[in-house]
Coordinates of C-alpha atoms in Angstrom, one line a residue:
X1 CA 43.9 196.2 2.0
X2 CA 43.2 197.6 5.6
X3 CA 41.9 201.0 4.1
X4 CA 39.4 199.2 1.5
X5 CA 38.4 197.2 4.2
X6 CA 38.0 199.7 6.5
X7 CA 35.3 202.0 3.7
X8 CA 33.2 198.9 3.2
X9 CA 32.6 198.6 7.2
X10 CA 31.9 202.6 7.0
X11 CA 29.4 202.1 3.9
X12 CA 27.8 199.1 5.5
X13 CA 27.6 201.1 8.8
X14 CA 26.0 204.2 6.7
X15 CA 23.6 201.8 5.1
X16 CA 22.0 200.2 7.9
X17 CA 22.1 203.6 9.5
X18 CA 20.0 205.0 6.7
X19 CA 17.8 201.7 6.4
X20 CA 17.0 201.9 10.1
X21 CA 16.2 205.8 9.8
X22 CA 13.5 205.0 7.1
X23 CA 12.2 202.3 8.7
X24 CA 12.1 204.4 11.8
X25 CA 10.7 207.2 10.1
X26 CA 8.3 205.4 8.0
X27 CA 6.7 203.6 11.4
X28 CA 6.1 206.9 12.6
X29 CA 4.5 208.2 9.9
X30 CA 2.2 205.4 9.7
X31 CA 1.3 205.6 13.4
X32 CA 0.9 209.2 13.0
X33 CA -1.9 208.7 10.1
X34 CA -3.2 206.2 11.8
X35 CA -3.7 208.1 14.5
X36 CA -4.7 210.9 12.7
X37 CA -7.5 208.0 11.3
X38 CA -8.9 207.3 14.8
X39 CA -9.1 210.7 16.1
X40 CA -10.7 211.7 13.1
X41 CA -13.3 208.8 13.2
X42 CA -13.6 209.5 17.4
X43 CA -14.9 213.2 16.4
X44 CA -17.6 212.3 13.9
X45 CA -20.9 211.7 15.6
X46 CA -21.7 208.2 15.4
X47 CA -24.9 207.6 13.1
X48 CA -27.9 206.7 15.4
X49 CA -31.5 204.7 14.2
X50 CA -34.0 207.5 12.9
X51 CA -36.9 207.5 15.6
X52 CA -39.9 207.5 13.6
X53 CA -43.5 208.6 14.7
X54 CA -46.4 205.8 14.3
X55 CA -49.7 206.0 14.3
X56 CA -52.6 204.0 13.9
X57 CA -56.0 203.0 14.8
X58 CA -57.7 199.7 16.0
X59 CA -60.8 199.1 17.4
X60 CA -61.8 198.3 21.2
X61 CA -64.4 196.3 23.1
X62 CA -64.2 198.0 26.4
X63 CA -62.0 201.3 27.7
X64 CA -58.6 201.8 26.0
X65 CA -55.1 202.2 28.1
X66 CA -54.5 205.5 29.1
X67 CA -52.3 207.7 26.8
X68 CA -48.6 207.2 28.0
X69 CA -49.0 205.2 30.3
X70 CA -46.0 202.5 31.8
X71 CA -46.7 200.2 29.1
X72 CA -46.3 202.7 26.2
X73 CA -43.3 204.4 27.6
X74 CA -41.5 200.7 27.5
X75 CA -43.1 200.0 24.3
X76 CA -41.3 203.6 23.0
X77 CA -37.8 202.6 24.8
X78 CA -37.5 199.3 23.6
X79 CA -38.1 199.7 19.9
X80 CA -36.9 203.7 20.0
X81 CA -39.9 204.9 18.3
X82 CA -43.2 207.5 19.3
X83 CA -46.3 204.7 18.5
X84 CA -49.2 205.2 19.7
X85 CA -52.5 203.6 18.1
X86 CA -56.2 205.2 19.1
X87 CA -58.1 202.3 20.4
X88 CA -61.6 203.5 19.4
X89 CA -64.9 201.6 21.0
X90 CA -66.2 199.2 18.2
X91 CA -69.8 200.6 17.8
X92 CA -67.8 203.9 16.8
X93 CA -65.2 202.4 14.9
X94 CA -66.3 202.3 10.9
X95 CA -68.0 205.7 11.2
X96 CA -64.3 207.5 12.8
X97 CA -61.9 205.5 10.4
X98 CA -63.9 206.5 7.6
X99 CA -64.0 210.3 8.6
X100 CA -60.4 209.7 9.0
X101 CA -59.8 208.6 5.6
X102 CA -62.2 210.8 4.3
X103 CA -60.3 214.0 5.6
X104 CA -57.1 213.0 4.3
X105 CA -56.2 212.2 8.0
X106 CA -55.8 208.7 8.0
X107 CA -52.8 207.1 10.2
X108 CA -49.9 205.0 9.2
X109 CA -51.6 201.4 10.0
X110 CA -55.5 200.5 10.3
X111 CA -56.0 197.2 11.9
X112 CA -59.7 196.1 11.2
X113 CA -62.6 193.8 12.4
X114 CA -62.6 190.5 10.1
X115 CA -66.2 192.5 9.0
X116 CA -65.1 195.0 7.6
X117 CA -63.8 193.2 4.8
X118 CA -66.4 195.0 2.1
X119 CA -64.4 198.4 3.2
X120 CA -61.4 196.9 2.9
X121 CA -61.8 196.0 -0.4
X122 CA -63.6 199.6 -1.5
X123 CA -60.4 201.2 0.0
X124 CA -57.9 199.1 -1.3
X125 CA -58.7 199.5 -4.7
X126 CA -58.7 203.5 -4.4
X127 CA -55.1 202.4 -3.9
X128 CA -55.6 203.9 0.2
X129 CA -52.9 201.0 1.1
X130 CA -49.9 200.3 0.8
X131 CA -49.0 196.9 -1.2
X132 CA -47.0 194.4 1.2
X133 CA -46.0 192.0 -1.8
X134 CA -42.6 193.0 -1.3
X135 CA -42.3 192.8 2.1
X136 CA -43.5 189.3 3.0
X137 CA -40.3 187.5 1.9
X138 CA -38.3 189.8 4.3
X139 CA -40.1 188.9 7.8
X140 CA -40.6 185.2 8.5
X141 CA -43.8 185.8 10.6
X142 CA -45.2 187.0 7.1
X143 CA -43.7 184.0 5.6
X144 CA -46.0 181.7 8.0
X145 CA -49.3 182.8 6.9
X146 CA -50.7 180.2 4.9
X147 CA -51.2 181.0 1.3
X148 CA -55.1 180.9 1.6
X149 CA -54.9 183.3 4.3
X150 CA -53.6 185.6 1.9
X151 CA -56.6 185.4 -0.6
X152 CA -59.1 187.8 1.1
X153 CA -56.8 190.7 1.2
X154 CA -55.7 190.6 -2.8
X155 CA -56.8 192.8 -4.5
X156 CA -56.1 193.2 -8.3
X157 CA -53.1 191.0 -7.7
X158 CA -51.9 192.6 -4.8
X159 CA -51.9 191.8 -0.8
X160 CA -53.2 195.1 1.1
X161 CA -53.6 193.6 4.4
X162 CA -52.1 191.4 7.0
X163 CA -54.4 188.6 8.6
X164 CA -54.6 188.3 12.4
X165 CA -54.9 184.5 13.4
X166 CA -58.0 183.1 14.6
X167 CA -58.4 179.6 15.1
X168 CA -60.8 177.0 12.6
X169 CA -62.7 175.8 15.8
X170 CA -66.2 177.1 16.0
X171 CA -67.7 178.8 18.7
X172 CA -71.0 177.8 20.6
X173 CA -73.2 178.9 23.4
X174 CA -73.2 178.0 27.3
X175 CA -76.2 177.9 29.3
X176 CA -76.3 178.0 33.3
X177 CA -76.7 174.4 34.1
X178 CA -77.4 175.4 38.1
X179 CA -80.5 176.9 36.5
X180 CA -81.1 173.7 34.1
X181 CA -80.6 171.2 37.4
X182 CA -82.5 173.6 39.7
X183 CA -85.8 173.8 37.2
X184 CA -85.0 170.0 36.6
X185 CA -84.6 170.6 32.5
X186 CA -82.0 168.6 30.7
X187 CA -79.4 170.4 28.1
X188 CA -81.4 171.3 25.4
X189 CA -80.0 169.7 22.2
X190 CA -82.7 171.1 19.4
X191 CA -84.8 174.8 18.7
X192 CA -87.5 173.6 20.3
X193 CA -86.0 172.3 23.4
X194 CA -83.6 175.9 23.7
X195 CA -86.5 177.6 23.2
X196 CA -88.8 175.5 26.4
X197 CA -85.2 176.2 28.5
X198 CA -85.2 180.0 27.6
X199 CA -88.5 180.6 28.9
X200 CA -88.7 178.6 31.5
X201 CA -85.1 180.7 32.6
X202 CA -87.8 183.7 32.3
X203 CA -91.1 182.1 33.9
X204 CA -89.8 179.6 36.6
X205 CA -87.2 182.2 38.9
X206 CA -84.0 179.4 38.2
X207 CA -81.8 181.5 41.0
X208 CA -84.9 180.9 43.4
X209 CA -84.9 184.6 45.2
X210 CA -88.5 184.8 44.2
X211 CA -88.0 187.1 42.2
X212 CA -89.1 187.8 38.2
X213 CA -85.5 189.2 37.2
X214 CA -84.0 186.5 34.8
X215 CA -84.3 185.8 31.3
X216 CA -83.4 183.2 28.7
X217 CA -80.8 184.5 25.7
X218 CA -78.7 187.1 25.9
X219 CA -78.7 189.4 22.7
X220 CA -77.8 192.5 20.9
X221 CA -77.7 195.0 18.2
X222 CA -77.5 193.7 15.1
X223 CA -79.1 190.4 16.0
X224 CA -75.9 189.1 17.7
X225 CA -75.1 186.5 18.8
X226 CA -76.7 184.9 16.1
X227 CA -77.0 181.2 17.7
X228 CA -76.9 179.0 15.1
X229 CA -75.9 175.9 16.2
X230 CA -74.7 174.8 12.8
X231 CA -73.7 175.9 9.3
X232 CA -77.6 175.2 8.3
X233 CA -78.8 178.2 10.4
X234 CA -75.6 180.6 10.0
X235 CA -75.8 183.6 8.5
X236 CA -72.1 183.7 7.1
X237 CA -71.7 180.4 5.4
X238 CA -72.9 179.9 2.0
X239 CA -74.6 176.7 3.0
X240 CA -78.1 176.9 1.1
X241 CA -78.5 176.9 -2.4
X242 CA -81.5 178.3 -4.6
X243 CA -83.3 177.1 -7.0
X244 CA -80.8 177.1 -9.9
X245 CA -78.8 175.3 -7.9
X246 CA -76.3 178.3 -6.8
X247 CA -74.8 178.8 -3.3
X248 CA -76.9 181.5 -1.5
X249 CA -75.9 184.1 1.8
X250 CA -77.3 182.1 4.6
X251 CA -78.9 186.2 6.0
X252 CA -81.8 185.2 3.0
X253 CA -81.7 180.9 3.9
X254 CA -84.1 179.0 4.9
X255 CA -82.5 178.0 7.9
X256 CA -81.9 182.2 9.0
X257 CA -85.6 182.3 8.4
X258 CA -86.2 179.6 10.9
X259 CA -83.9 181.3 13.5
X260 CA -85.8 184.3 13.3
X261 CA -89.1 182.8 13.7
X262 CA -87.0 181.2 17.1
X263 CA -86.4 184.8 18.4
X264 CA -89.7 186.4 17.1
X265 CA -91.0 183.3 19.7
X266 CA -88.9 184.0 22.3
X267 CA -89.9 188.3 22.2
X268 CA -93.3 187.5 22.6
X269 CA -92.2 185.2 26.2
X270 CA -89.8 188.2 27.0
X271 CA -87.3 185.3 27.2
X272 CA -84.4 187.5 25.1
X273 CA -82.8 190.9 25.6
X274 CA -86.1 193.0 25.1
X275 CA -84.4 195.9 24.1
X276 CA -81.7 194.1 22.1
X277 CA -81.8 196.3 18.8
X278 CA -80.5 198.8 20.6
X279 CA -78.0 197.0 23.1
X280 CA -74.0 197.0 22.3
X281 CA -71.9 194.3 23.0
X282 CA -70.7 195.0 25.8
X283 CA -74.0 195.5 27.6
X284 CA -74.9 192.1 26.2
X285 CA -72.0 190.6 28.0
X286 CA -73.2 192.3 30.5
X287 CA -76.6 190.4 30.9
X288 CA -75.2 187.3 31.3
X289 CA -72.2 188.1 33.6
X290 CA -74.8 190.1 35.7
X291 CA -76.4 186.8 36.0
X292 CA -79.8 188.3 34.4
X293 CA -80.0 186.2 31.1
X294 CA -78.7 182.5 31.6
X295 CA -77.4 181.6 27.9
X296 CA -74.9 183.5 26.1
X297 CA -72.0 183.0 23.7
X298 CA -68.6 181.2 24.2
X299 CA -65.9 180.9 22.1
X300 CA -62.0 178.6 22.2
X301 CA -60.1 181.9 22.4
X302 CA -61.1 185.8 23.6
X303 CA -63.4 185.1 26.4
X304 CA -62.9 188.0 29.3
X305 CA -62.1 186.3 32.6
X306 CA -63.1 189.9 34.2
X307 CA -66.6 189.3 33.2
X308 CA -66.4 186.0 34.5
X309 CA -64.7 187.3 38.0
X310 CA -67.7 189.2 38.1
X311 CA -70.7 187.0 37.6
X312 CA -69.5 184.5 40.1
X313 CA -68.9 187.2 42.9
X314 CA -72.7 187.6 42.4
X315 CA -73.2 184.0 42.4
X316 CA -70.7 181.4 43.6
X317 CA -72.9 178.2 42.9
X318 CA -73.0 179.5 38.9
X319 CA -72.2 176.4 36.6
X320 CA -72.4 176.1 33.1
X321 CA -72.4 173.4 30.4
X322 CA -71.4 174.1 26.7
X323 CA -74.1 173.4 23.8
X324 CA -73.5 170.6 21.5
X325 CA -74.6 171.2 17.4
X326 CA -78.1 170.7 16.6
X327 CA -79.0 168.3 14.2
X328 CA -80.0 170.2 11.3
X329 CA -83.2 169.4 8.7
X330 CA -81.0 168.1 6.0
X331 CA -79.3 165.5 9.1
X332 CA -76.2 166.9 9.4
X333 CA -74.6 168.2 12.6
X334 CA -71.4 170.1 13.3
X335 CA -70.4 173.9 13.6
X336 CA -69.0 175.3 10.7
X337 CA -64.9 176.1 10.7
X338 CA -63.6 179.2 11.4
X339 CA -62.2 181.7 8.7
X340 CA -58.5 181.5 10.1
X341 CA -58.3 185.0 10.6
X342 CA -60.1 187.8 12.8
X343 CA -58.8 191.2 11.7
X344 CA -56.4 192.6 9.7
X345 CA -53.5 195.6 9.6
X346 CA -53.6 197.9 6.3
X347 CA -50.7 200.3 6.4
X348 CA -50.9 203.9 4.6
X349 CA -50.3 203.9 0.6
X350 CA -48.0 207.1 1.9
X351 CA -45.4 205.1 3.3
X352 CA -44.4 203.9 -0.2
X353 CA -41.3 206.2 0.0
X354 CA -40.4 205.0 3.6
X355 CA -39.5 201.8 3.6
X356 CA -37.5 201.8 6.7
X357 CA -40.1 203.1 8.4
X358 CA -42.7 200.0 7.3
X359 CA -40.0 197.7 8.0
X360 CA -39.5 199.3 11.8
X361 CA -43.5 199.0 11.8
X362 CA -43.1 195.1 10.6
X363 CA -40.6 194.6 13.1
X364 CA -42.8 196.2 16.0
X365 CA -45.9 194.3 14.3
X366 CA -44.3 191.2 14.4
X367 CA -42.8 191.0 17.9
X368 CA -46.4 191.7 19.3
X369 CA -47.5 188.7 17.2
X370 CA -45.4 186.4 19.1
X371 CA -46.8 183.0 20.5
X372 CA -45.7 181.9 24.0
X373 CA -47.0 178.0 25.2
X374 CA -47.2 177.8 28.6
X375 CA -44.1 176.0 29.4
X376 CA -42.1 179.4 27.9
X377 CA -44.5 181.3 30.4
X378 CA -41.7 182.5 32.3
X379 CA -39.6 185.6 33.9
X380 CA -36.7 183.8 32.2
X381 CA -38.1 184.4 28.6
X382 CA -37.3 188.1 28.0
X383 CA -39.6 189.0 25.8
X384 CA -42.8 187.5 27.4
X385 CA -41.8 189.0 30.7
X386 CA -41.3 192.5 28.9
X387 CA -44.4 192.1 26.8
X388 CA -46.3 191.7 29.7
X389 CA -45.0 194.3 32.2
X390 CA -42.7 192.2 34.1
X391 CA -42.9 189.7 37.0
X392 CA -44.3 191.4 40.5
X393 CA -45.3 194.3 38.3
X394 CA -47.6 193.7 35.7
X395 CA -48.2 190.0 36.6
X396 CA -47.9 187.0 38.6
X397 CA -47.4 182.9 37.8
X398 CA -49.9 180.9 39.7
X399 CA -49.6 177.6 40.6
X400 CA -49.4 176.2 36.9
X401 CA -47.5 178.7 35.6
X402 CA -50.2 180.3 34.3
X403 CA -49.8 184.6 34.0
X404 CA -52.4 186.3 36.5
X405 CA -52.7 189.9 35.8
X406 CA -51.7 192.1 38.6
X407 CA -53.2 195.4 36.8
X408 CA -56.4 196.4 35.1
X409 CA -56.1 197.6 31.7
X410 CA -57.3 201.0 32.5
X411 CA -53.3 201.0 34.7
X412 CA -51.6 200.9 31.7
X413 CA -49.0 198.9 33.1
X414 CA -48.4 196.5 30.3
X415 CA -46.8 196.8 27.1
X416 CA -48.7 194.4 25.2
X417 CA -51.9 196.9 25.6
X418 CA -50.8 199.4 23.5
X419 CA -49.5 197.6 20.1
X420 CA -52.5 197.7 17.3
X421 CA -52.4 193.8 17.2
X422 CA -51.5 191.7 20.3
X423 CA -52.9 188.3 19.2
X424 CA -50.3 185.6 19.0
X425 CA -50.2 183.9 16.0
X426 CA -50.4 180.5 16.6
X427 CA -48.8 178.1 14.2
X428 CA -49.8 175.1 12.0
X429 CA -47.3 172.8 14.7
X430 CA -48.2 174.8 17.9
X431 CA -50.9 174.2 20.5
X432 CA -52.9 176.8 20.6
X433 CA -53.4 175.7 24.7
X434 CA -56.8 177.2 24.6
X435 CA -57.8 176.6 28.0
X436 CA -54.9 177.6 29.6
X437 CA -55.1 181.3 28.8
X438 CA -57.7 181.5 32.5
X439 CA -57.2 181.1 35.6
X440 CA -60.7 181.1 36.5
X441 CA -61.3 177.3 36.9
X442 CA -65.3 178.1 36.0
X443 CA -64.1 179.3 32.6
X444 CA -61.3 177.0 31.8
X445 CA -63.6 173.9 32.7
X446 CA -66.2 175.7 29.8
X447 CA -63.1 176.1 27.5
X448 CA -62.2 172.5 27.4
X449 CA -66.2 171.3 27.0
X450 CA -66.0 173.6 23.5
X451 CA -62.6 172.2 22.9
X452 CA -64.0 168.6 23.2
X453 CA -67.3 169.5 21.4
X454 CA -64.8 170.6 18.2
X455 CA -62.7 167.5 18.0
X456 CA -66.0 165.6 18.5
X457 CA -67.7 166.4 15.3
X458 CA -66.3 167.4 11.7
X459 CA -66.3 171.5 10.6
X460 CA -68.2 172.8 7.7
X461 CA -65.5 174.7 5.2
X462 CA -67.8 177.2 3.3
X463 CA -66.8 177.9 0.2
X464 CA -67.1 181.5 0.2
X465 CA -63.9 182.3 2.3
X466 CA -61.5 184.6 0.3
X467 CA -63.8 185.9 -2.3
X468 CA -63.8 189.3 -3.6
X469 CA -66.6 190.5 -5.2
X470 CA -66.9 193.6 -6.6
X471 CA -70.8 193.9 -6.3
X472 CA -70.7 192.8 -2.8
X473 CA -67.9 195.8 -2.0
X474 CA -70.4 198.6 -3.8
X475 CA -73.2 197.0 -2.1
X476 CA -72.6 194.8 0.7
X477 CA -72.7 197.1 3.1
X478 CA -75.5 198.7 2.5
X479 CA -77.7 195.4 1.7
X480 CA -76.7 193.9 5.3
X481 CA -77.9 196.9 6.9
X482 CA -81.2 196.5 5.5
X483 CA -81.5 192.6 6.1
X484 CA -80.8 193.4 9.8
X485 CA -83.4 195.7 9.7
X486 CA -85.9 194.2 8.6
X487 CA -84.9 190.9 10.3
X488 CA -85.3 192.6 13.4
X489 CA -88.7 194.2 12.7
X490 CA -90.0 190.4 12.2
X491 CA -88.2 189.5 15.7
X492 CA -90.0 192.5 17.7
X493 CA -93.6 192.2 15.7
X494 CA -93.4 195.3 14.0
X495 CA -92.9 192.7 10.4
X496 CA -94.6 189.9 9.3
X497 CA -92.1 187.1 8.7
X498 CA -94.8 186.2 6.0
X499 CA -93.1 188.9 4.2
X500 CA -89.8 187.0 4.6
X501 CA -89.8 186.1 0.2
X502 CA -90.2 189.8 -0.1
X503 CA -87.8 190.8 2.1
X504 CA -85.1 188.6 -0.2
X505 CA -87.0 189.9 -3.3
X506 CA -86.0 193.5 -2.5
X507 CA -82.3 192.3 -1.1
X508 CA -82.0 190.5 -4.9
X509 CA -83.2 193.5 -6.6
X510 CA -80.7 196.2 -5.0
X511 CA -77.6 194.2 -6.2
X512 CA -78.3 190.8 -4.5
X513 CA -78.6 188.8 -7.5
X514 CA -75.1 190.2 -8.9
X515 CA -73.2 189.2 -5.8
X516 CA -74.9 185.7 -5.5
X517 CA -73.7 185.7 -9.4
X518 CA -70.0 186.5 -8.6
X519 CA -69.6 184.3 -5.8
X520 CA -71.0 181.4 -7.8
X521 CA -68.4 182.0 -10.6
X522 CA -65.5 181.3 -7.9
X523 CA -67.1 178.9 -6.2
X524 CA -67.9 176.7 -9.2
X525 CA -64.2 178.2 -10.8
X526 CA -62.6 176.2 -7.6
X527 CA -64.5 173.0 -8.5
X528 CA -66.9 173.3 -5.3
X529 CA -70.4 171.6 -5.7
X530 CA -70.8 169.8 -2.1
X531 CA -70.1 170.8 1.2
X532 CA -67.0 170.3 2.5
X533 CA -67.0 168.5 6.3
X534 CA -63.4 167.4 7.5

């Protein structure tokens, strides 16, 4: 009894012996391949973001940042990419994109002027672009865009271009009202009364040195600004109709003729830019700021504070007052709406096998797009303190936490300089704050007059906005050019605007007729028989 006794103590003994041995064993093995596991994973290299090389073009109203400067280096850091966009001076734009493209040469993304919409359209449909249809579902910034918004930039089904916002409210024009009190002339609220105010700005010295070195409108190249104070005179609205009771361009209206008959006036006085055919639009702005002409353009957004800066350095007591709409022949009054964009980004038809890389362009695209009201205006908010070169760097809060730059452009300081599109898309909910983007107190006082003016009277929708037609991208172009043309031989004398019904005669004849067909075949497709004021 002992002896069996004692064997089943030794076999139980043996048993948990060899149990704990496996156990023991097995825990080893499993820390060892474990082990094994993480050194393995520690020696492969870990897999980085691919750094991709952007390029692209845009165009520029003044000099561009310098080439790496601060703003592009941080720009390069933050989103680990090489981007750099050619800002190219506008008058020089079309005809260096175009040699681009036409050299095979053309960069990854284009942004363009809201203009260029008949070269859009040429392009697009020689498949130069990428299509984005697939893309706006991923990025809620492409999501926002309004579905109208989209319209201009389909072609054959397809979106080939991103829209930059603008806002509906219209622009108008601002006269030196120290020159109106000084000469005793109220704001002039008609054509006639502009035109008494223009000369007398050229006639009747209004900054009293006694000396003949003022003038009335400012004005450049390509007749512009064009100064129609409502849709009735505009060249771009689709507000006239002919005799068959289609919608017409407003470049061969009734009301553009009357506008040029203004300016033809006004040459004779010298009370415009006498050389204006040849001026560019910077050296327009630069009449006015230089306090030589004393009317001039203004608009809710864009306006350069610089320019501003500078005028009242050369005269502290300037003052301005903002133009109202003009009652128009047919009795109505108001400025026509805005398109609700103001250029757009095409990206290269190559990238179709890269997706990553359009997404990382997206990405970048999208953060540069980003709208900041003024009480998110701080150091506190990352990315507005990044985007504009940081706090004591690239700029300052004033007093109501508005953002003072402390560089010029030509530093390179910032990083918002360098992306193709730094406009801040500014939603259906937001305030777009339009005064608030100056500091200058001449300038924001002007700013809030326009603001006023815009909630004061109803816009004119046109009905032309997000038409394609296929006449107007084969000739378009070319037909503009010659309207200009001849518009501004009847402004300088060297046309009779008696010749004005030949003039359109010729434009209908070279491929006018078709596009005022096509458009009418939307238009009347979309039920639109009356203007549209809301």
């Amino acid at each position: 009894m002992k002896l069996k006794r004692l064997t089943m103590w030794v076999v139980v003994l043996l048993l948990v012996f060899t149990t704990a041995c496996s156990s023991s064993k097995g825990q080893g093995e499993a820390q060892g391949e474990t082990t094994d596991k993480k050194e393995a994973a520690a020696s492969e290299p870990e897999k980085t973001e691919e750094k991709y090389k952007i390029t692209g073009a845009t165009y520029i109203f003044g000099n561009p940042p310098p080439s790496g400067g601060r703003g592009q280096q941080m720009l390069n850091e933050k989103f680990n990419v090489d981007y750099f966009v050619e800002k190219i001076p506008s008058e020089n734009f079309i005809e260096k994109i175009t040699a681009m493209v036409a050299g095979g040469n053309m960069p990854d993304q284009i942004s363009f002027r809201a203009a260029n919409i008949e070269l859009f359209n040429r392009w697009a449909k020689q498949q130069a672009f990428l299509p984005l249809d697939d893309y706006i579902q991923e990025f809620d910034y492409l999501k926002e865009i309004p579905d109208e918004l989209w319209l201009p930039f389909t072609v054959d089904g397809k979106i080939y271009g991103i829209p930059t916002w603008s806002p509906v409210e219209s622009q108008s024009f601002i006269v030196r009202k120290d020159w109106l009190d000084k000469l005793e002339l109220s704001v002039p609220t008609s054509y006639e009364e502009l035109e008494q105010v223009a000369i007398a700005f050229t006639k009747k010295d209004p900054d009293g040195n006694s000396k003949h070195d003022t003038y009335g409108l400012a004005i450049g190249q390509d007749i512009n600004p064009s100064y129609a104070m409502g849709p009735y005179w505009q060249n771009d609205t689709w507000y006239h109709k002919n005799a068959e009771g289609n919608f017409i361009p407003g470049m061969i209206s009734e009301g553009r003729k009357e506008l040029i008959q203004f300016f033809a006036d006004l040459h004779k006085e010298k009370a415009l830019t006498s050389d204006f055919a040849v001026v560019n639009w910077a050296d327009t702005n630069n009449e006015f700021y230089s306090s030589k002409a004393g009317i001039f353009l203004i608009a809710v957004r864009g306006m350069s504070q610089d320019y501003m800066d500078a005028l009242q350095k050369i005269d502290p007591s300037a003052e301005f007052v903002v133009l109202e709409p003009f009652a128009a022949p047919d009795g109505s009054k108001g400025f026509t709406a805005g398109s609700g964009y103001s250029r757009f980004l095409t990206l290269n038809a190559k990238l179709a096998d890269s997706p990553d890389k359009v997404r990382k362009m997206l990405e970048i695209h999208g953060f540069s797009r980003q709208y900041y009201p003024a009480s998110t205006t701080t150091s506190a908010n990352e990315d507005f303190d990044w985007y504009y070169g940081n706090e004591g760097v690239g700029y300052k809060l004033d007093e109501n936490n508005i953002r003072v730059p402390l560089t010029e452009p030509g530093s390179g300081t910032e990083p918002f300089l360098y992306f193709i599109d730094s406009t801040a898309w500014v939603g259906a909910e937001d305030d777009a704050e339009f005064p608030l983007a100056y500091t200058n107190e001449k300038l924001r006082e002007a700013t809030q007059q326009l603001v006023d003016i815009n909630k004061s009277y109803k816009l004119y929708y046109p009905p032309s906005v997000g038409i394609i037609s296929a006449a107007e991208t084969e000739h378009g172009a070319e037909l503009n050019t010659y309207l200009i043309n001849e518009q501004t031989k009847m402004i300088t004398g060297n046309r009779p605007i008696s010749e004005w019904d030949d003039m359109v005669q010729e434009y209908l004849k070279r491929g006018g007729s078709k596009i005022i067909e096509e458009y009418n075949a939307v238009i009347k497709g979309r039920g639109y028989t009356e203007h549209i004021w809301k």
